[in-house]
C-alpha positions as MATLAB code, in Angstrom:
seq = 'XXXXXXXXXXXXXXXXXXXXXXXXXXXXXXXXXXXXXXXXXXXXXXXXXXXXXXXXXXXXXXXXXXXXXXXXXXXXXXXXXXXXXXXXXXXXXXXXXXXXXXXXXXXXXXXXXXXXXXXXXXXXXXXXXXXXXXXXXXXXXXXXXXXXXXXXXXXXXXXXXXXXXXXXXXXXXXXXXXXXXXXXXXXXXXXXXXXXXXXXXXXXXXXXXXXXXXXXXXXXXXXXXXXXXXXXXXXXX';
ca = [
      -1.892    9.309  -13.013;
      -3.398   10.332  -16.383;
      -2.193    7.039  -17.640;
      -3.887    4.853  -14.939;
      -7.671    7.146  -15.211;
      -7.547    6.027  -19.070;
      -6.706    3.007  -18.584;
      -9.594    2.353  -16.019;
     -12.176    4.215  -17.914;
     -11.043    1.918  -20.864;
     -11.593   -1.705  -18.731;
     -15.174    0.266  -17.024;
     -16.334    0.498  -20.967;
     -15.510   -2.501  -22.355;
     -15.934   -4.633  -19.509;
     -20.143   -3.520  -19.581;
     -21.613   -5.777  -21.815;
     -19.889   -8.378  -20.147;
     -21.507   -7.072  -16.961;
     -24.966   -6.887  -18.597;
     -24.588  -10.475  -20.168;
     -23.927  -12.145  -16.732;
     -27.515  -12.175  -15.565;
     -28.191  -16.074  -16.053;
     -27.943  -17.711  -12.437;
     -26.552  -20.396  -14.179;
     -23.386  -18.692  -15.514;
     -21.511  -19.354  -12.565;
     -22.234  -21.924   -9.595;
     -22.584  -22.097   -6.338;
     -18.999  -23.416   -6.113;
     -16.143  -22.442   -9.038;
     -12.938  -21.082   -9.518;
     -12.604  -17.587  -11.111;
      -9.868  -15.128  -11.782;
      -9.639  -11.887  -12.355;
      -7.809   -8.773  -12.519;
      -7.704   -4.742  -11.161;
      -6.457   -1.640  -10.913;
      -6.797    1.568   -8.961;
      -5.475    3.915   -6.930;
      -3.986    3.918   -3.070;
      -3.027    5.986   -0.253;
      -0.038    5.077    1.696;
       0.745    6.681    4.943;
       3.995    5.596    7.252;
       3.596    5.429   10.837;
       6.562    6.210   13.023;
       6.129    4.005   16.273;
       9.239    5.136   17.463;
      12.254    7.997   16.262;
      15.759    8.349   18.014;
      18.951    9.669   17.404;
      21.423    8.141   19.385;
      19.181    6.662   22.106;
      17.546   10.338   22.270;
      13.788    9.887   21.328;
      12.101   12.950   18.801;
       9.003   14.081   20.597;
       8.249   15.861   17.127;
       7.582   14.286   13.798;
       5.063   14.332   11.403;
       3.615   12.736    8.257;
       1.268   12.250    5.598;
      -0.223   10.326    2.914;
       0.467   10.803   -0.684;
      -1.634    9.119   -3.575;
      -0.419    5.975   -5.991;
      -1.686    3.545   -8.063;
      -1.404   -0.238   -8.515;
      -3.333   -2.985  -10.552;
      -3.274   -7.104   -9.447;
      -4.645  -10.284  -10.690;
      -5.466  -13.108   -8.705;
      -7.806  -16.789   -8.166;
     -10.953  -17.291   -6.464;
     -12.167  -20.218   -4.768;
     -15.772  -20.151   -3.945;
     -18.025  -22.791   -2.466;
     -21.644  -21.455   -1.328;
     -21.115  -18.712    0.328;
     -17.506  -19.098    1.526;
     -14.126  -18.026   -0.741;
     -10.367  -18.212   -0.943;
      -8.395  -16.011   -3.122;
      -4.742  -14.987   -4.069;
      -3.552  -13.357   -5.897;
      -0.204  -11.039   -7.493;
      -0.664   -7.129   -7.118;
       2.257   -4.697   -7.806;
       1.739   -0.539   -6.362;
       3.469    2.262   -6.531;
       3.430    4.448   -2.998;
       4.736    7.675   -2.265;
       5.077    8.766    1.037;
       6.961   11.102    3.656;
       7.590   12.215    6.857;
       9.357   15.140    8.635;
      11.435   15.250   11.619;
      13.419   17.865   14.331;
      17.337   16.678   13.525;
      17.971   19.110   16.293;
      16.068   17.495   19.264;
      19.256   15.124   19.796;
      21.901   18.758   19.774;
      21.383   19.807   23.271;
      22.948   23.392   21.944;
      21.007   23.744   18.810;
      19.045   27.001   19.783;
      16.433   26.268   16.639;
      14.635   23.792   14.990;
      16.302   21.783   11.736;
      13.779   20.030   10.174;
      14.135   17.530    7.364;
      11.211   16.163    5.137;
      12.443   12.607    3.620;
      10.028   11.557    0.920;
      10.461    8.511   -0.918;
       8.624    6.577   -3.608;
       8.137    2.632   -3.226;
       7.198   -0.405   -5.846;
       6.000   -3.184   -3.940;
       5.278   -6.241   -5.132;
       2.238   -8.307   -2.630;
       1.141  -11.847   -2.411;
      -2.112  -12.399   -0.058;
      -4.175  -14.795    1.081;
      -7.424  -14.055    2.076;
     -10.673  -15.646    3.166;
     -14.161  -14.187    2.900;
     -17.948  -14.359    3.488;
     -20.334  -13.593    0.781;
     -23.029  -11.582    3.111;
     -25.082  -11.311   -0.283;
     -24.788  -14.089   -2.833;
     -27.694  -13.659   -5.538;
     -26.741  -14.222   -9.210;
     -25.616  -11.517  -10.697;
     -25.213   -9.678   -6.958;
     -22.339  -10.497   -4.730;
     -21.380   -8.405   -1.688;
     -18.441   -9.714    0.285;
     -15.996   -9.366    2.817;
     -12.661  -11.257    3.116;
      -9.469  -10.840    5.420;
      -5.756  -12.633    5.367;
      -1.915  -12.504    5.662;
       0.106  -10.667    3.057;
       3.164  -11.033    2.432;
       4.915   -7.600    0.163;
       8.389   -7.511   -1.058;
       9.309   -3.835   -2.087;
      11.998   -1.612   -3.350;
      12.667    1.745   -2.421;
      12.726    3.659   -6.107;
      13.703    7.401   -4.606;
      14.212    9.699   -1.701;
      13.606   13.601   -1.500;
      15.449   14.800    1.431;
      14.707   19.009    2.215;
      15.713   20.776    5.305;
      15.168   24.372    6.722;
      18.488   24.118    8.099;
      20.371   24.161    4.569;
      21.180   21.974    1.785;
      23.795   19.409    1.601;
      21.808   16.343    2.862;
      22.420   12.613    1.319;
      20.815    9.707    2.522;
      21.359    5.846    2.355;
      19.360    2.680    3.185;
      19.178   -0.985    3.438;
      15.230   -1.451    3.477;
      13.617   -4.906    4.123;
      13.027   -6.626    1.395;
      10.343   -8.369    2.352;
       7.729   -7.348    4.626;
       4.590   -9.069    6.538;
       1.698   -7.754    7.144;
      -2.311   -8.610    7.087;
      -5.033   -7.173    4.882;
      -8.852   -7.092    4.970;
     -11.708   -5.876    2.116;
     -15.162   -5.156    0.852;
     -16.246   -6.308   -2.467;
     -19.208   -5.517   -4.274;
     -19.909   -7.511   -7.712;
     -22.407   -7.165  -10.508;
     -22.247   -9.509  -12.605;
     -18.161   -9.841  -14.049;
     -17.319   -6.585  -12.254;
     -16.495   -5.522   -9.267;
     -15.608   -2.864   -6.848;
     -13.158   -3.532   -4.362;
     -12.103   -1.659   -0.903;
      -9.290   -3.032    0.823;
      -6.797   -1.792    3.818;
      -3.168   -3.363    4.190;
      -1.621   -3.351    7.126;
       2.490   -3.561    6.743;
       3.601   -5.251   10.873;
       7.271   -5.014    9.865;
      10.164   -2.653    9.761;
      10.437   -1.052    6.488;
      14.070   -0.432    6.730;
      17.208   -2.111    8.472;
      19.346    0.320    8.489;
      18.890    4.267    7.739;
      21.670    6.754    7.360;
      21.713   10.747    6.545;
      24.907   12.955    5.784;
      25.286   16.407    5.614;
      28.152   18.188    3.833;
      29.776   14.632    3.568;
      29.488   14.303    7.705;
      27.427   11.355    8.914;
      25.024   12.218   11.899;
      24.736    9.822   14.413;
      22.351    6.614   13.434;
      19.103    7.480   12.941;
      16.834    4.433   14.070;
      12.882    4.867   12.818;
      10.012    2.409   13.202;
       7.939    2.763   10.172;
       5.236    0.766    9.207;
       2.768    1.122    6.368;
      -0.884    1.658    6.167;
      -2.217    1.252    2.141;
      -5.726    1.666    1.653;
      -6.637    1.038   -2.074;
      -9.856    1.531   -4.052;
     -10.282   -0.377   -7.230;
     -12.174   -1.720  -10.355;
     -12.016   -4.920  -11.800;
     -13.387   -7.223  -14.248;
     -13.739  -11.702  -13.596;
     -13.331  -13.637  -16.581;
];
């Protein structure tokens, strides 16, 4: 994290003069291709749409968002006051969630909750269009919206219960996940500060399984999605 505040402090300082050079309307046109590139920080939270053991749904779970960080690059289209970009971002997301194992024992007489938190890299491809609301050289205020397309790998789990130690678990994840994405851009001059929300519609796993004291309980099946929202500073070139 230390790493990544330097680093952006480092692109804010150098990338001013280019900032306060940019004032000539005529440095860019009405209609151009730029690119750019940006880093920042996100906050990923999993939603569970759904949580069973063994056809036996969990009326309790909970979960919550954890800080990361990411950085991108990617190509701008513009042409008056309409723009299509794309771009190649790679994040780092932590995240976790908690659930009652002992909702599905009939006979368990207390709870036996277990916390799995894992961190993700995910590498995302989008393709978004977007409306320049204000388009005055060197001001630009925009919002855009597209598809996504993210292909991750899960890095590391955390797995703690109440009810002991012992736990393992295992996953296939989904390689490659859809979703859609939508953001607000403010620009001065050859920087920029950029909002954005991704939305992840699929599955993040195929396939999860948990052992305990080298035991496997019965299938877990969880519908997680992701929800990134990111806040970042760039620089156009």
């Amino acid at each position: 994290m230390n790493r990544t505040l330097f680093t952006l402090l480092t692109v804010i300082v150098f990338s001013l003069p280019a900032a306060a050079g940019d004032n000539d309307a005529d440095a860019k046109g009405a209609h151009d291709i730029s690119w750019g590139v940006k880093l920042g920080f996100t906050s990923c939270s999993t939603y569970l749409s759904s949580a069973s053991i063994d056809g036996v749904e969990f009326e309790n779970y909970t979960q919550n968002t954890q800080l990361g960080n990411f950085m991108s690059a990617h190509v701008q289209y513009g042409r008056d006051r309409f723009f299509l970009q794309t771009g190649l971002g790679i994040s780092l997301n932590k995240s976790a969630f908690t659930v009652d194992l002992a909702e599905h024992d009939r006979s368990a007489t207390e709870p036996e909750y277990l916390e799995l938190a894992y961190r993700m890299t995910g590498l995302t491809i989008p393709v978004q269009a977007g409306f320049n609301i204000v388009n005055q050289e060197p001001y630009h205020m925009s919002l855009y919206a597209g598809p996504s397309m993210r292909i991750q790998s899960i890095d590391a789990y955390e797995c703690k219960a109440t009810g002991g130690e012992g736990y393992t678990i295992s996953e296939i994840p989904r390689r490659m996940l859809f979703g859609t994405s939508f953001g607000f851009n403010v620009q001065t001059g050859r920087t920029f500060f950029n909002m954005e929300y991704e939305i992840v519609l699929s599955n993040i796993s195929k396939q999860l399984l948990i052992r305990k004291d080298e035991f496997d309980i019965p299938y877990l099946q969880l519908g997680r999605r992701m929800g990134i929202f990111s806040f970042s500073y760039g620089v156009l070139f």
